[in-house]
mmCIF file with all atom_site columns, C-alpha atoms in Angstrom:
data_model
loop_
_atom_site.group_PDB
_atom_site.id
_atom_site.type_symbol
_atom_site.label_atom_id
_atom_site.label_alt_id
_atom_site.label_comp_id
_atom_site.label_asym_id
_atom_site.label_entity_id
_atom_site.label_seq_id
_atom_site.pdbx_PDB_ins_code
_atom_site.Cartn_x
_atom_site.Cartn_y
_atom_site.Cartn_z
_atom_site.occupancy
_atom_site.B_iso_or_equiv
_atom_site.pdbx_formal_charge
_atom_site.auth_seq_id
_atom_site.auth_comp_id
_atom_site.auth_asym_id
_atom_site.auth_atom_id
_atom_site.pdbx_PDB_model_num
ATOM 1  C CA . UNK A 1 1  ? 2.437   -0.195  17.127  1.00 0.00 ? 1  UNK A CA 1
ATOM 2  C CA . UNK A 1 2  ? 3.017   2.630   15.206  1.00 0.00 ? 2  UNK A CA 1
ATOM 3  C CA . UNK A 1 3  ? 1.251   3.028   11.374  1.00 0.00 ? 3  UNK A CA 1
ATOM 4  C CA . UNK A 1 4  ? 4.014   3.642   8.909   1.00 0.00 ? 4  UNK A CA 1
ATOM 5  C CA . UNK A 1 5  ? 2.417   2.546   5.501   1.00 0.00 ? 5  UNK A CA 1
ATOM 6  C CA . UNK A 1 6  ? -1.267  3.554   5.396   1.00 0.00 ? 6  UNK A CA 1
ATOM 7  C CA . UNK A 1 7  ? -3.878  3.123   2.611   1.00 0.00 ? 7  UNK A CA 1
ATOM 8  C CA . UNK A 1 8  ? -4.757  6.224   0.519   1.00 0.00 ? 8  UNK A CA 1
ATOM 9  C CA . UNK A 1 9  ? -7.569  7.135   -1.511  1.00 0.00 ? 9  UNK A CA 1
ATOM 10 C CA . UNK A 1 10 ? -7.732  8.302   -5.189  1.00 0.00 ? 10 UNK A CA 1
ATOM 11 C CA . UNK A 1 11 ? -11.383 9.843   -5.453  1.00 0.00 ? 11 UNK A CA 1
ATOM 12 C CA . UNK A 1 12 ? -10.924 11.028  -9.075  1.00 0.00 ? 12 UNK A CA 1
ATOM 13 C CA . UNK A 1 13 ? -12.316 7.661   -10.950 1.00 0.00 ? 13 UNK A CA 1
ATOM 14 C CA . UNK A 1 14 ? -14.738 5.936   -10.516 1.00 0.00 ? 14 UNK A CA 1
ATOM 15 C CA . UNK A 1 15 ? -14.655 2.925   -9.096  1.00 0.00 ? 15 UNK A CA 1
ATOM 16 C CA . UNK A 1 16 ? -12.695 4.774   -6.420  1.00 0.00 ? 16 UNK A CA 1
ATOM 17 C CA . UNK A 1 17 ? -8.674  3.371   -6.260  1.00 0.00 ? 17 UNK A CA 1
ATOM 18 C CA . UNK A 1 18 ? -6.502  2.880   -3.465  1.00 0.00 ? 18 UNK A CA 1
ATOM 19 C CA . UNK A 1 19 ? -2.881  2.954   -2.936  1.00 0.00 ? 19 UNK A CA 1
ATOM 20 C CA . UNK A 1 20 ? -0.486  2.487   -0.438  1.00 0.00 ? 20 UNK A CA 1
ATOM 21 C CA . UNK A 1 21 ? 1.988   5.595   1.120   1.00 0.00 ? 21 UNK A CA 1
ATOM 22 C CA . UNK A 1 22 ? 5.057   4.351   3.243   1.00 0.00 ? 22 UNK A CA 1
ATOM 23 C CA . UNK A 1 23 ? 7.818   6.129   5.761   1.00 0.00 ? 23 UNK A CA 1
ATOM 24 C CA . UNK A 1 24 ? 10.575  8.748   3.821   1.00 0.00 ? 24 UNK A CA 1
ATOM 25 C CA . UNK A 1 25 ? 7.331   10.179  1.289   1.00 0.00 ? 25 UNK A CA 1
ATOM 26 C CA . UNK A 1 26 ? 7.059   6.662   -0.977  1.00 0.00 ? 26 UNK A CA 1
ATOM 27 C CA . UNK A 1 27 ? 3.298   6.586   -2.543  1.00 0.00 ? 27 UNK A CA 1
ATOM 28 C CA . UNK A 1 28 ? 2.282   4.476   -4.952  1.00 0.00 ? 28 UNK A CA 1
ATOM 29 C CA . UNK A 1 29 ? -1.403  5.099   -5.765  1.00 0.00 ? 29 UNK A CA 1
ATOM 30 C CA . UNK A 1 30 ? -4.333  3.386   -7.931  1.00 0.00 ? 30 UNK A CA 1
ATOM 31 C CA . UNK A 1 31 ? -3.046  -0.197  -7.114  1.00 0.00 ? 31 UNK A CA 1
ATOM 32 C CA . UNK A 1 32 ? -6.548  -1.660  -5.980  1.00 0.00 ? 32 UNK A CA 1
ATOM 33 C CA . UNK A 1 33 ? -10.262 -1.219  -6.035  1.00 0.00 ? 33 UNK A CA 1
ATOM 34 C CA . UNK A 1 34 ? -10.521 -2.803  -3.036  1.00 0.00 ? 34 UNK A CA 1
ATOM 35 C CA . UNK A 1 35 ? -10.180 -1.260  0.220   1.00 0.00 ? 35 UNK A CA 1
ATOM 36 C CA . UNK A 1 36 ? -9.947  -4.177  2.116   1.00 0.00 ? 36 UNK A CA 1
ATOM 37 C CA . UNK A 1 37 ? -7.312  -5.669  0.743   1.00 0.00 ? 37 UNK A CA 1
ATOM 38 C CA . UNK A 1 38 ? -5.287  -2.626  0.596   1.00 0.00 ? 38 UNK A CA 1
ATOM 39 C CA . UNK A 1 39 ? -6.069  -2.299  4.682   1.00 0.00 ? 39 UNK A CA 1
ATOM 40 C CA . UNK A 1 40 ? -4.471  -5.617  5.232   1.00 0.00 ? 40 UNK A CA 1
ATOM 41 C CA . UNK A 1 41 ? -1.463  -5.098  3.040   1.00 0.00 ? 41 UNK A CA 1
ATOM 42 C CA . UNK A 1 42 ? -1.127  -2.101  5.375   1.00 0.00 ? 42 UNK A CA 1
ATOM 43 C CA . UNK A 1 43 ? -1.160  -4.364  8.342   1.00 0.00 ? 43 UNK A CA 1
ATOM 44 C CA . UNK A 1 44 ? 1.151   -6.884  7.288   1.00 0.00 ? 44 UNK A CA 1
ATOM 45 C CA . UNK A 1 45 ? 3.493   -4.391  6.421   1.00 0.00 ? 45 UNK A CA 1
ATOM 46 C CA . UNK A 1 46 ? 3.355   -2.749  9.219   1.00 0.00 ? 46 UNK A CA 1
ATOM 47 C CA . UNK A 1 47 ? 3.341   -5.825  11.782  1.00 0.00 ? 47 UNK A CA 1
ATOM 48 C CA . UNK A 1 48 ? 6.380   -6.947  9.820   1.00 0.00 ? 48 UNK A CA 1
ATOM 49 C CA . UNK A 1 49 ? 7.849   -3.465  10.125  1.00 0.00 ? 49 UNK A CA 1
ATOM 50 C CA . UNK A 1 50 ? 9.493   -3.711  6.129   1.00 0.00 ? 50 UNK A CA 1
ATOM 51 C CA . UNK A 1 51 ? 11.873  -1.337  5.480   1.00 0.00 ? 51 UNK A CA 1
ATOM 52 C CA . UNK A 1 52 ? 10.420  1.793   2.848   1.00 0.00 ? 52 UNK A CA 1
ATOM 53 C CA . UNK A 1 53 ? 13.384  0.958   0.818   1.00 0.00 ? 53 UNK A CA 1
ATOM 54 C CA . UNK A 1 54 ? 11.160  -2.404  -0.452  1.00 0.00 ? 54 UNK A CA 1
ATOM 55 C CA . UNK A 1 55 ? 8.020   -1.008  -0.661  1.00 0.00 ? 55 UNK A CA 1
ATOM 56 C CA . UNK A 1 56 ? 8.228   -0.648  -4.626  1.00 0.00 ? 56 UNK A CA 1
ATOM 57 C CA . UNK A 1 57 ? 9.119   -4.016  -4.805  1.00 0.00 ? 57 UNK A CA 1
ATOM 58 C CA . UNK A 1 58 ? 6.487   -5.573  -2.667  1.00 0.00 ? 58 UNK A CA 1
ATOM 59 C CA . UNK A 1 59 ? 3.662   -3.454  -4.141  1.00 0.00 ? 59 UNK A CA 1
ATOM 60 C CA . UNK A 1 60 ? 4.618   -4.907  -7.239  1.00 0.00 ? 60 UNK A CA 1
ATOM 61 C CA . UNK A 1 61 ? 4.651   -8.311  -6.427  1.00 0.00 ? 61 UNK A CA 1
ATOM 62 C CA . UNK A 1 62 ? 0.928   -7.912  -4.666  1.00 0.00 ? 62 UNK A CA 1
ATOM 63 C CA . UNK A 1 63 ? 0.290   -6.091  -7.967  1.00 0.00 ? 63 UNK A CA 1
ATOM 64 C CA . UNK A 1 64 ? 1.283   -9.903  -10.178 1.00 0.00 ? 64 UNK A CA 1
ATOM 65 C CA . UNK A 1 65 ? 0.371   -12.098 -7.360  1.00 0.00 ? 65 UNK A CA 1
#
């Protein structure tokens, strides 16, 4: 399976913050301290293959949930 959305890293705070960058250049960044659960939001993404043009709306829905 191809990786489309993949977890990036924001090294500029401290604690460090990670984000999420999808297909077509989306990026939204500093959504999560943890790297774990930004890895699996990856996954799921990916395994569900969601179409970049619902990524803002799904990162913020993890972001309330």
């Amino acid at each position: 399976m191809e990786m489309l959305y993949r977890v990036v890293e924001d090294h500029t705070t401290t604690p460090t913050m990670f984000g999420l960058a999808a297909p077509g250049g989306y990026c939204m960044q500093r959504i999560s301290t943890d790297s774990s659960e930004m890895e699996q939001l990856a996954r799921t993404l990916n395994r569900l293959q969601l179409s970049p043009i619902h990524f803002y709306e799904i990162v913020e829905d993890f972001r309330k949930s």
